[in-house]
PDB file of C-alpha atoms in Angstrom:
ATOM      1  CA  MET A   1     -16.472  -6.196   7.339  1.00 96.00           C
ATOM      2  CA  ARG A   2     -12.933  -7.305   8.158  1.00 97.00           C
ATOM      3  CA  ILE A   3     -10.262  -5.725   5.936  1.00 98.00           C
ATOM      4  CA  ALA A   4      -6.631  -6.868   5.964  1.00 98.00           C
ATOM      5  CA  HIS A   5      -3.943  -4.287   5.216  1.00 98.00           C
ATOM      6  CA  LEU A   6      -0.634  -5.499   3.743  1.00 98.00           C
ATOM      7  CA  SER A   7       2.186  -3.416   2.303  1.00 98.00           C
ATOM      8  CA  ASP A   8       5.753  -3.392   0.988  1.00 97.00           C
ATOM      9  CA  LEU A   9       6.058  -7.054   0.064  1.00 97.00           C
ATOM     10  CA  HIS A  10       9.136  -6.474  -2.136  1.00 95.00           C
ATOM     11  CA  ILE A  11       8.871  -9.908  -3.711  1.00 93.00           C
ATOM     12  CA  LEU A  12      11.953 -10.642  -5.831  1.00 88.00           C
ATOM     13  CA  ASP A  13      11.884 -12.972  -8.831  1.00 83.00           C
ATOM     14  CA  LEU A  14      14.701 -13.011 -11.395  1.00 78.00           C
ATOM     15  CA  LYS A  15      13.480 -16.025 -13.351  1.00 70.00           C
ATOM     16  CA  GLY A  16      14.323 -15.543 -17.030  1.00 54.00           C
ATOM     17  CA  VAL A  17      15.750 -12.051 -16.432  1.00 52.00           C
ATOM     18  CA  GLY A  18      18.917 -11.334 -18.395  1.00 48.00           C
ATOM     19  CA  PRO A  19      21.627  -8.751 -17.604  1.00 52.00           C
ATOM     20  CA  ARG A  20      20.310  -6.306 -20.230  1.00 53.00           C
ATOM     21  CA  ARG A  21      17.257  -5.702 -18.024  1.00 50.00           C
ATOM     22  CA  PHE A  22      19.576  -3.977 -15.546  1.00 46.00           C
ATOM     23  CA  LEU A  23      20.946  -1.363 -17.943  1.00 43.00           C
ATOM     24  CA  ASN A  24      18.708   1.291 -16.364  1.00 51.00           C
ATOM     25  CA  GLN A  25      17.637   2.375 -12.889  1.00 54.00           C
ATOM     26  CA  ARG A  26      17.395  -1.300 -11.873  1.00 44.00           C
ATOM     27  CA  ALA A  27      21.177  -1.282 -11.576  1.00 47.00           C
ATOM     28  CA  PHE A  28      20.829   0.745  -8.358  1.00 48.00           C
ATOM     29  CA  GLY A  29      18.193  -1.658  -7.071  1.00 50.00           C
ATOM     30  CA  ALA A  30      20.361  -4.664  -7.864  1.00 49.00           C
ATOM     31  CA  LEU A  31      23.275  -3.104  -5.996  1.00 48.00           C
ATOM     32  CA  ASN A  32      21.016  -2.510  -3.014  1.00 55.00           C
ATOM     33  CA  LEU A  33      19.911  -6.146  -3.066  1.00 53.00           C
ATOM     34  CA  LEU A  34      23.522  -7.270  -2.981  1.00 49.00           C
ATOM     35  CA  THR A  35      24.150  -5.233   0.150  1.00 53.00           C
ATOM     36  CA  ALA A  36      21.766  -4.011   2.829  1.00 53.00           C
ATOM     37  CA  ARG A  37      18.497  -5.513   1.599  1.00 58.00           C
ATOM     38  CA  ARG A  38      19.735  -8.841   0.292  1.00 57.00           C
ATOM     39  CA  ASN A  39      17.783 -10.998   2.778  1.00 68.00           C
ATOM     40  CA  LEU A  40      15.457  -8.418   4.298  1.00 85.00           C
ATOM     41  CA  HIS A  41      12.206  -9.341   2.525  1.00 89.00           C
ATOM     42  CA  SER A  42      11.403 -13.030   2.579  1.00 89.00           C
ATOM     43  CA  PRO A  43       8.914 -14.874   0.343  1.00 91.00           C
ATOM     44  CA  LEU A  44       8.827 -17.528   3.064  1.00 94.00           C
ATOM     45  CA  VAL A  45       7.427 -14.944   5.479  1.00 96.00           C
ATOM     46  CA  PHE A  46       4.800 -14.031   2.905  1.00 96.00           C
ATOM     47  CA  GLU A  47       3.833 -17.690   2.641  1.00 96.00           C
ATOM     48  CA  CYS A  48       3.425 -17.790   6.436  1.00 97.00           C
ATOM     49  CA  LEU A  49       1.279 -14.658   6.209  1.00 97.00           C
ATOM     50  CA  LEU A  50      -1.005 -16.256   3.639  1.00 97.00           C
ATOM     51  CA  GLU A  51      -1.376 -19.322   5.837  1.00 96.00           C
ATOM     52  CA  ASP A  52      -2.201 -17.123   8.820  1.00 97.00           C
ATOM     53  CA  ALA A  53      -4.680 -15.021   6.837  1.00 96.00           C
ATOM     54  CA  LEU A  54      -6.649 -18.144   5.922  1.00 94.00           C
ATOM     55  CA  GLU A  55      -7.613 -18.463   9.590  1.00 95.00           C
ATOM     56  CA  GLN A  56      -8.698 -14.841  10.106  1.00 95.00           C
ATOM     57  CA  ARG A  57     -12.103 -14.638   8.362  1.00 92.00           C
ATOM     58  CA  ILE A  58     -10.978 -11.748   6.157  1.00 97.00           C
ATOM     59  CA  ASP A  59     -13.529 -10.202   3.769  1.00 97.00           C
ATOM     60  CA  HIS A  60     -11.162  -8.054   1.723  1.00 98.00           C
ATOM     61  CA  VAL A  61      -7.412  -7.410   1.394  1.00 98.00           C
ATOM     62  CA  VAL A  62      -5.700  -4.142   0.477  1.00 98.00           C
ATOM     63  CA  ILE A  63      -2.013  -3.872  -0.418  1.00 98.00           C
ATOM     64  CA  THR A  64      -0.570  -0.370  -0.376  1.00 98.00           C
ATOM     65  CA  GLY A  65       2.263  -0.665  -2.850  1.00 96.00           C
ATOM     66  CA  ASP A  66       5.740  -2.077  -3.422  1.00 96.00           C
ATOM     67  CA  LEU A  67       4.459  -5.538  -4.250  1.00 97.00           C
ATOM     68  CA  SER A  68       7.652  -6.057  -6.264  1.00 94.00           C
ATOM     69  CA  ASN A  69      11.307  -5.217  -5.886  1.00 91.00           C
ATOM     70  CA  LEU A  70      12.314  -4.199  -9.410  1.00 89.00           C
ATOM     71  CA  ALA A  71       8.999  -3.949 -11.316  1.00 90.00           C
ATOM     72  CA  LEU A  72       9.769  -7.081 -13.302  1.00 91.00           C
ATOM     73  CA  GLN A  73       6.986  -9.007 -14.999  1.00 92.00           C
ATOM     74  CA  SER A  74       8.202 -12.177 -13.266  1.00 92.00           C
ATOM     75  CA  GLU A  75       7.742 -10.473  -9.890  1.00 94.00           C
ATOM     76  CA  PHE A  76       4.228  -9.292 -10.688  1.00 95.00           C
ATOM     77  CA  GLU A  77       3.289 -12.790 -11.837  1.00 95.00           C
ATOM     78  CA  ARG A  78       4.727 -14.358  -8.690  1.00 95.00           C
ATOM     79  CA  VAL A  79       2.816 -12.010  -6.380  1.00 96.00           C
ATOM     80  CA  SER A  80      -0.423 -12.592  -8.272  1.00 96.00           C
ATOM     81  CA  ALA A  81       0.102 -16.362  -8.050  1.00 95.00           C
ATOM     82  CA  TYR A  82       0.603 -16.087  -4.292  1.00 95.00           C
ATOM     83  CA  LEU A  83      -2.574 -14.045  -3.862  1.00 96.00           C
ATOM     84  CA  ARG A  84      -4.695 -16.424  -5.918  1.00 95.00           C
ATOM     85  CA  ILE A  85      -3.814 -19.254  -3.535  1.00 93.00           C
ATOM     86  CA  VAL A  86      -5.943 -17.595  -0.866  1.00 94.00           C
ATOM     87  CA  TRP A  87      -8.267 -15.015  -2.429  1.00 96.00           C
ATOM     88  CA  ASP A  88     -10.330 -14.385  -5.554  1.00 95.00           C
ATOM     89  CA  PHE A  89      -9.664 -11.299  -7.676  1.00 95.00           C
ATOM     90  CA  ASP A  90     -12.635  -9.429  -6.194  1.00 95.00           C
ATOM     91  CA  GLN A  91     -11.328  -9.943  -2.642  1.00 97.00           C
ATOM     92  CA  VAL A  92      -8.100  -7.982  -3.189  1.00 98.00           C
ATOM     93  CA  SER A  93      -7.308  -4.352  -4.030  1.00 98.00           C
ATOM     94  CA  VAL A  94      -3.829  -2.996  -4.742  1.00 98.00           C
ATOM     95  CA  VAL A  95      -2.116   0.300  -5.549  1.00 98.00           C
ATOM     96  CA  PRO A  96       1.401   0.766  -6.937  1.00 97.00           C
ATOM     97  CA  GLY A  97       4.436   1.881  -4.987  1.00 96.00           C
ATOM     98  CA  ASN A  98       7.672   3.422  -6.212  1.00 94.00           C
ATOM     99  CA  HIS A  99       9.273  -0.034  -6.626  1.00 93.00           C
ATOM    100  CA  ASP A 100       6.354  -1.087  -8.858  1.00 95.00           C
ATOM    101  CA  TYR A 101       7.136   1.906 -11.109  1.00 93.00           C
ATOM    102  CA  TYR A 102      10.879   1.367 -10.939  1.00 86.00           C
ATOM    103  CA  THR A 103      11.713   2.242 -14.550  1.00 85.00           C
ATOM    104  CA  ALA A 104      10.355   4.618 -17.162  1.00 84.00           C
ATOM    105  CA  GLY A 105       9.506   1.626 -19.357  1.00 85.00           C
ATOM    106  CA  THR A 106       7.344   0.139 -16.611  1.00 87.00           C
ATOM    107  CA  ARG A 107       5.400   3.363 -16.285  1.00 88.00           C
ATOM    108  CA  ARG A 108       4.962   3.912 -20.023  1.00 88.00           C
ATOM    109  CA  SER A 109       3.834   0.347 -20.705  1.00 91.00           C
ATOM    110  CA  ARG A 110       1.451   0.255 -17.702  1.00 93.00           C
ATOM    111  CA  ARG A 111       3.045  -3.062 -16.748  1.00 94.00           C
ATOM    112  CA  PHE A 112       1.750  -2.931 -13.170  1.00 95.00           C
ATOM    113  CA  GLU A 113      -1.797  -2.008 -14.196  1.00 96.00           C
ATOM    114  CA  LYS A 114      -1.940  -4.771 -16.805  1.00 95.00           C
ATOM    115  CA  ALA A 115      -0.669  -7.361 -14.327  1.00 95.00           C
ATOM    116  CA  PHE A 116      -3.087  -6.369 -11.545  1.00 96.00           C
ATOM    117  CA  TYR A 117      -5.985  -5.023 -13.612  1.00 95.00           C
ATOM    118  CA  ARG A 118      -8.540  -7.356 -12.040  1.00 95.00           C
ATOM    119  CA  TYR A 119      -7.463  -6.349  -8.546  1.00 96.00           C
ATOM    120  CA  MET A 120      -8.079  -2.653  -9.191  1.00 96.00           C
ATOM    121  CA  PHE A 121     -10.720  -1.847 -11.755  1.00 91.00           C
ATOM    122  CA  PRO A 122     -14.228  -3.238 -11.172  1.00 82.00           C
ATOM    123  CA  ASP A 123     -15.385  -1.881 -14.534  1.00 81.00           C
ATOM    124  CA  PHE A 124     -13.708  -1.300 -17.892  1.00 83.00           C
ATOM    125  CA  CYS A 125     -10.792   1.103 -17.621  1.00 86.00           C
ATOM    126  CA  ASP A 126      -8.853   2.685 -20.479  1.00 88.00           C
ATOM    127  CA  LEU A 127      -5.241   2.412 -19.342  1.00 89.00           C
ATOM    128  CA  ASP A 128      -4.194   4.998 -21.933  1.00 84.00           C
ATOM    129  CA  SER A 129      -6.039   7.570 -19.841  1.00 84.00           C
ATOM    130  CA  ASP A 130      -5.371   8.378 -16.179  1.00 82.00           C
ATOM    131  CA  PRO A 131      -7.014   5.473 -14.293  1.00 90.00           C
ATOM    132  CA  TYR A 132      -6.366   6.798 -10.782  1.00 95.00           C
ATOM    133  CA  PRO A 133      -7.850   7.028  -8.325  1.00 96.00           C
ATOM    134  CA  TYR A 134     -10.111   4.076  -8.932  1.00 96.00           C
ATOM    135  CA  ALA A 135     -13.223   3.668  -6.779  1.00 96.00           C
ATOM    136  CA  LYS A 136     -14.312   0.197  -5.708  1.00 96.00           C
ATOM    137  CA  SER A 137     -17.527  -0.463  -3.802  1.00 95.00           C
ATOM    138  CA  LEU A 138     -17.483  -3.252  -1.223  1.00 96.00           C
ATOM    139  CA  GLY A 139     -21.053  -2.607  -0.143  1.00 93.00           C
ATOM    140  CA  PRO A 140     -20.824  -0.584   3.092  1.00 95.00           C
ATOM    141  CA  VAL A 141     -17.218   0.384   2.289  1.00 97.00           C
ATOM    142  CA  THR A 142     -15.772   2.243  -0.723  1.00 97.00           C
ATOM    143  CA  LEU A 143     -12.072   2.113  -1.573  1.00 98.00           C
ATOM    144  CA  PHE A 144     -10.275   4.921  -3.418  1.00 98.00           C
ATOM    145  CA  GLY A 145      -7.009   3.671  -4.892  1.00 98.00           C
ATOM    146  CA  PHE A 146      -4.464   6.416  -5.637  1.00 98.00           C
ATOM    147  CA  CYS A 147      -1.157   6.193  -7.467  1.00 97.00           C
ATOM    148  CA  SER A 148       1.467   8.193  -5.568  1.00 96.00           C
ATOM    149  CA  ALA A 149       4.388   6.575  -7.408  1.00 93.00           C
ATOM    150  CA  ALA A 150       6.088   9.261  -9.479  1.00 87.00           C
ATOM    151  CA  GLU A 151       8.904   9.474 -11.988  1.00 81.00           C
ATOM    152  CA  THR A 152      11.989  10.304  -9.947  1.00 82.00           C
ATOM    153  CA  PRO A 153      15.755  10.511 -10.505  1.00 78.00           C
ATOM    154  CA  PRO A 154      17.877   7.525  -9.408  1.00 76.00           C
ATOM    155  CA  LEU A 155      18.059   7.006  -5.621  1.00 76.00           C
ATOM    156  CA  MET A 156      14.962   9.147  -5.077  1.00 82.00           C
ATOM    157  CA  SER A 157      11.598   7.716  -4.005  1.00 85.00           C
ATOM    158  CA  TRP A 158       9.360  10.695  -3.276  1.00 89.00           C
ATOM    159  CA  GLY A 159       5.705  10.508  -4.241  1.00 94.00           C
ATOM    160  CA  GLN A 160       3.085  12.809  -5.694  1.00 94.00           C
ATOM    161  CA  ILE A 161      -0.656  12.826  -6.393  1.00 95.00           C
ATOM    162  CA  ASP A 162      -1.095  15.009  -9.453  1.00 93.00           C
ATOM    163  CA  GLN A 163      -3.866  17.521 -10.104  1.00 94.00           C
ATOM    164  CA  ALA A 164      -5.740  15.157 -12.437  1.00 94.00           C
ATOM    165  CA  GLN A 165      -6.018  12.539  -9.686  1.00 96.00           C
ATOM    166  CA  MET A 166      -7.198  15.118  -7.171  1.00 96.00           C
ATOM    167  CA  MET A 167      -9.929  16.383  -9.508  1.00 96.00           C
ATOM    168  CA  ARG A 168     -11.050  12.844 -10.337  1.00 96.00           C
ATOM    169  CA  PHE A 169     -11.177  11.975  -6.641  1.00 97.00           C
ATOM    170  CA  VAL A 170     -13.420  14.936  -5.822  1.00 96.00           C
ATOM    171  CA  ALA A 171     -15.835  13.902  -8.588  1.00 95.00           C
ATOM    172  CA  LEU A 172     -15.927  10.261  -7.432  1.00 95.00           C
ATOM    173  CA  ALA A 173     -16.227  11.151  -3.747  1.00 95.00           C
ATOM    174  CA  ASN A 174     -19.300  13.268  -4.386  1.00 92.00           C
ATOM    175  CA  GLU A 175     -21.269  10.587  -6.198  1.00 91.00           C
ATOM    176  CA  PRO A 176     -24.427   9.601  -4.259  1.00 87.00           C
ATOM    177  CA  ARG A 177     -23.270   6.009  -3.675  1.00 83.00           C
ATOM    178  CA  THR A 178     -20.128   7.090  -1.831  1.00 86.00           C
ATOM    179  CA  ARG A 179     -21.683   9.722   0.413  1.00 83.00           C
ATOM    180  CA  GLU A 180     -23.284   7.102   2.638  1.00 87.00           C
ATOM    181  CA  SER A 181     -20.435   4.555   2.728  1.00 94.00           C
ATOM    182  CA  TYR A 182     -17.338   4.257   4.897  1.00 97.00           C
ATOM    183  CA  ASN A 183     -14.602   5.603   2.615  1.00 97.00           C
ATOM    184  CA  ILE A 184     -10.979   4.437   2.667  1.00 98.00           C
ATOM    185  CA  ALA A 185      -8.136   6.047   0.703  1.00 98.00           C
ATOM    186  CA  LEU A 186      -5.250   3.797  -0.350  1.00 98.00           C
ATOM    187  CA  LEU A 187      -1.858   5.159  -1.388  1.00 98.00           C
ATOM    188  CA  HIS A 188       1.766   4.155  -1.022  1.00 97.00           C
ATOM    189  CA  HIS A 189       3.489   7.245   0.352  1.00 96.00           C
ATOM    190  CA  TYR A 190       3.043   8.577   3.857  1.00 94.00           C
ATOM    191  CA  PHE A 191       1.932  11.935   5.283  1.00 93.00           C
ATOM    192  CA  HIS A 192       3.942  12.097   8.519  1.00 90.00           C
ATOM    193  CA  ASP A 193       7.108  14.089   9.039  1.00 85.00           C
ATOM    194  CA  THR A 194      10.534  12.541   8.609  1.00 81.00           C
ATOM    195  CA  ARG A 195      13.975  14.045   9.013  1.00 77.00           C
ATOM    196  CA  GLY A 196      17.264  14.218   7.189  1.00 76.00           C
ATOM    197  CA  LEU A 197      17.723  12.201   4.031  1.00 76.00           C
ATOM    198  CA  LEU A 198      14.250  10.622   4.174  1.00 78.00           C
ATOM    199  CA  ALA A 199      12.593  14.024   4.219  1.00 77.00           C
ATOM    200  CA  ALA A 200      14.468  15.005   1.072  1.00 77.00           C
ATOM    201  CA  THR A 201      14.093  11.773  -0.885  1.00 85.00           C
ATOM    202  CA  SER A 202      10.948   9.934   0.258  1.00 87.00           C
ATOM    203  CA  ARG A 203       8.231  12.349   1.300  1.00 89.00           C
ATOM    204  CA  LEU A 204       4.858  12.866  -0.345  1.00 93.00           C
ATOM    205  CA  ARG A 205       4.879  16.151  -2.228  1.00 91.00           C
ATOM    206  CA  GLU A 206       1.935  18.555  -1.815  1.00 90.00           C
ATOM    207  CA  ARG A 207       0.716  16.414   1.059  1.00 93.00           C
ATOM    208  CA  GLU A 208      -1.053  19.337   2.751  1.00 93.00           C
ATOM    209  CA  LYS A 209      -3.225  19.929  -0.321  1.00 95.00           C
ATOM    210  CA  LEU A 210      -4.101  16.241  -0.630  1.00 96.00           C
ATOM    211  CA  ALA A 211      -4.830  16.000   3.095  1.00 96.00           C
ATOM    212  CA  GLU A 212      -7.286  18.879   2.812  1.00 95.00           C
ATOM    213  CA  LEU A 213      -9.098  17.203  -0.077  1.00 96.00           C
ATOM    214  CA  LEU A 214      -9.373  13.875   1.736  1.00 97.00           C
ATOM    215  CA  VAL A 215     -10.717  15.475   4.902  1.00 96.00           C
ATOM    216  CA  ASP A 216     -13.226  17.688   3.078  1.00 95.00           C
ATOM    217  CA  ASN A 217     -14.532  15.006   0.712  1.00 95.00           C
ATOM    218  CA  GLY A 218     -15.662  12.236   2.991  1.00 95.00           C
ATOM    219  CA  ILE A 219     -12.620  10.001   3.520  1.00 97.00           C
ATOM    220  CA  ASP A 220     -12.860   8.181   6.874  1.00 97.00           C
ATOM    221  CA  LEU A 221      -9.549   6.305   6.901  1.00 97.00           C
ATOM    222  CA  VAL A 222      -6.218   6.545   5.041  1.00 98.00           C
ATOM    223  CA  LEU A 223      -3.982   3.489   4.617  1.00 98.00           C
ATOM    224  CA  HIS A 224      -0.411   3.718   3.318  1.00 98.00           C
ATOM    225  CA  GLY A 225       2.936   1.964   3.034  1.00 97.00           C
ATOM    226  CA  HIS A 226       6.453   3.098   2.043  1.00 95.00           C
ATOM    227  CA  ASP A 227       7.674   3.584   5.616  1.00 90.00           C
ATOM    228  CA  HIS A 228       8.613   0.078   6.771  1.00 92.00           C
ATOM    229  CA  ARG A 229       7.976   1.061  10.375  1.00 91.00           C
ATOM    230  CA  ALA A 230       4.331   0.892  11.498  1.00 92.00           C
ATOM    231  CA  HIS A 231       2.794   4.308  12.047  1.00 91.00           C
ATOM    232  CA  VAL A 232      -0.451   6.009  13.053  1.00 93.00           C
ATOM    233  CA  GLY A 233      -1.374   9.696  12.772  1.00 92.00           C
ATOM    234  CA  PHE A 234      -4.240  11.928  11.744  1.00 94.00           C
ATOM    235  CA  LEU A 235      -5.313  14.377   9.070  1.00 95.00           C
ATOM    236  CA  GLY A 236      -7.469  17.377   9.890  1.00 91.00           C
ATOM    237  CA  GLY A 237      -8.439  18.193  13.433  1.00 83.00           C
ATOM    238  CA  GLY A 238      -9.477  21.425  15.119  1.00 80.00           C
ATOM    239  CA  LYS A 239     -12.690  22.635  13.498  1.00 79.00           C
ATOM    240  CA  ARG A 240     -12.315  20.138  10.681  1.00 84.00           C
ATOM    241  CA  ARG A 241     -12.893  16.395  10.569  1.00 87.00           C
ATOM    242  CA  ARG A 242     -10.098  14.321  12.080  1.00 91.00           C
ATOM    243  CA  ILE A 243      -9.365  11.085  10.230  1.00 95.00           C
ATOM    244  CA  PRO A 244      -6.813   8.379  11.087  1.00 95.00           C
ATOM    245  CA  VAL A 245      -3.855   7.561   8.860  1.00 96.00           C
ATOM    246  CA  ILE A 246      -2.322   4.115   9.345  1.00 96.00           C
ATOM    247  CA  GLY A 247       0.813   2.576   7.888  1.00 96.00           C
ATOM    248  CA  CYS A 248       1.210  -1.125   8.645  1.00 94.00           C
ATOM    249  CA  GLY A 249       4.937  -1.357   7.925  1.00 95.00           C
ATOM    250  CA  SER A 250       6.380  -4.072   5.719  1.00 97.00           C
ATOM    251  CA  SER A 251       4.507  -7.384   5.626  1.00 97.00           C
ATOM    252  CA  THR A 252       7.565  -9.468   4.713  1.00 97.00           C
ATOM    253  CA  ALA A 253      10.493  -7.898   6.611  1.00 95.00           C
ATOM    254  CA  LEU A 254      12.582 -10.558   8.339  1.00 94.00           C
ATOM    255  CA  THR A 255      14.279  -8.730  11.205  1.00 92.00           C
ATOM    256  CA  ASN A 256      14.742  -9.155  14.940  1.00 90.00           C
ATOM    257  CA  ASP A 257      13.423  -5.662  15.619  1.00 92.00           C
ATOM    258  CA  PRO A 258       9.807  -5.856  16.888  1.00 91.00           C
ATOM    259  CA  ASN A 259       9.170  -2.394  15.447  1.00 90.00           C
ATOM    260  CA  THR A 260      10.059  -3.347  11.873  1.00 94.00           C
ATOM    261  CA  VAL A 261       9.484  -7.108  11.643  1.00 96.00           C
ATOM    262  CA  ALA A 262       6.802  -8.328   9.212  1.00 97.00           C
ATOM    263  CA  ARG A 263       3.218  -7.529  10.082  1.00 97.00           C
ATOM    264  CA  TYR A 264      -0.207  -6.829   8.690  1.00 98.00           C
ATOM    265  CA  ASN A 265      -3.314  -5.207  10.136  1.00 97.00           C
ATOM    266  CA  ILE A 266      -6.949  -6.265  10.252  1.00 97.00           C
ATOM    267  CA  TYR A 267      -9.574  -3.533  10.563  1.00 97.00           C
ATOM    268  CA  THR A 268     -13.199  -4.239  11.477  1.00 97.00           C
ATOM    269  CA  ILE A 269     -15.670  -1.780   9.957  1.00 96.00           C
ATOM    270  CA  LYS A 270     -19.132  -1.919  11.531  1.00 95.00           C
ATOM    271  CA  ASP A 271     -22.067   0.499  11.331  1.00 94.00           C
ATOM    272  CA  GLY A 272     -19.984   3.042   9.434  1.00 93.00           C
ATOM    273  CA  ALA A 273     -17.080   3.124  11.897  1.00 94.00           C
ATOM    274  CA  LEU A 274     -13.703   1.537  12.578  1.00 95.00           C
ATOM    275  CA  THR A 275     -14.577  -0.564  15.631  1.00 94.00           C
ATOM    276  CA  GLU A 276     -11.538  -2.835  15.972  1.00 94.00           C
ATOM    277  CA  TRP A 277      -7.909  -2.880  14.890  1.00 94.00           C
ATOM    278  CA  GLU A 278      -5.774  -6.003  15.218  1.00 96.00           C
ATOM    279  CA  ILE A 279      -2.067  -6.230  14.440  1.00 97.00           C
ATOM    280  CA  ARG A 280      -0.744  -9.586  13.232  1.00 97.00           C
ATOM    281  CA  ARG A 281       3.033  -9.567  13.828  1.00 97.00           C
ATOM    282  CA  TYR A 282       5.560 -12.182  12.726  1.00 97.00           C
ATOM    283  CA  GLU A 283       7.787 -13.878  15.285  1.00 96.00           C
ATOM    284  CA  PRO A 284      10.914 -15.356  13.654  1.00 94.00           C
ATOM    285  CA  ALA A 285      11.445 -17.850  16.489  1.00 93.00           C
ATOM    286  CA  THR A 286       8.103 -19.575  15.913  1.00 95.00           C
ATOM    287  CA  ARG A 287       7.711 -18.670  12.215  1.00 95.00           C
ATOM    288  CA  ARG A 288       4.145 -17.653  12.916  1.00 96.00           C
ATOM    289  CA  PHE A 289       2.084 -14.474  13.076  1.00 97.00           C
ATOM    290  CA  HIS A 290       0.632 -13.535  16.464  1.00 97.00           C
ATOM    291  CA  SER A 291      -2.059 -11.085  17.500  1.00 96.00           C
ATOM    292  CA  LEU A 292      -1.508  -7.691  19.117  1.00 93.00           C
ATOM    293  CA  PRO A 293      -4.150  -5.042  19.835  1.00 91.00           C
ATOM    294  CA  GLY A 294      -3.967  -1.916  17.724  1.00 88.00           C
ATOM    295  CA  PRO A 295      -3.464   1.444  19.470  1.00 85.00           C
ATOM    296  CA  ASP A 296      -6.467   3.254  20.911  1.00 83.00           C
ATOM    297  CA  LEU A 297      -7.098   5.976  18.316  1.00 83.00           C
ATOM    298  CA  SER A 298      -9.094   8.064  20.791  1.00 75.00           C
ATOM    299  CA  ALA A 299      -5.977   8.356  22.958  1.00 67.00           C
ATOM    300  CA  GLN A 300      -3.744   9.795  20.248  1.00 64.00           C
ATOM    301  CA  LYS A 301      -2.469  13.302  20.962  1.00 60.00           C
ATOM    302  CA  ASP A 302      -2.998  16.442  18.904  1.00 48.00           C
ATOM    303  CA  GLU A 303       0.650  16.509  17.831  1.00 44.00           C
ATOM    304  CA  ASP A 304      -0.036  13.363  15.804  1.00 47.00           C
ATOM    305  CA  VAL A 305      -2.288  15.397  13.535  1.00 43.00           C
ATOM    306  CA  VAL A 306      -0.876  16.200  10.096  1.00 39.00           C
TER     307      VAL A 306
END
């Protein structure tokens, strides 16, 4: 099974959006778009990605959050329209990021979940209850989709997996059908250490507790977003299971920095193991994605363990 990992699309669409929609936390996002991030995330790059993905024999696609910029309905509809050009609903799985939960109204109305319902919930789900994490069987692989997007003050973007999600995960992970599959956890926020302002505003709260649950309940791979720089690390280690954690960076970032330019990953799962990891990285000069080998996970050092 070949699984593509995309993240942090930040697709902007202001069609039909009036100024009153910015009389909330979106005002900060709009200011940001007028300055540092105005041209950072390009829909044209995403279109190139979709064209490239058509050639890669991908079985399933996961997107680890921040599909939108300002959690607008027009943005959700635009992303969904893009995805449907290439894949059917059952070929894609998504989880929300902090930008997809940008306002309190978005969270209360379940706007993201309603827009991407068919990409997340294989069976009926009552959105008035806590729908996360969802579990989706892909045959030999099971996906667990968490929501780490939390209600935060303006200019903050930290994440949290609450106790209800943790308890639900343990119950789902111990069902007979998941014990024999290759299990992948999807969430937006990262586990690795950061410094300075990022550590205060963007980290995943109670990450040690969540890491312990993932390691002890059969997760084989963790995929995340949020950090726009590609990253690999591990959870566990020592006398406990050691599982890789991979962030693919942003899949639409238009920069000249090879460490942050748009990319997506393709993982090959075979016989219950991650056997191959390919990086598809965008080159602005050619306007195409090109292949790079993923790092050798067996060569990663102990200090990469979280």
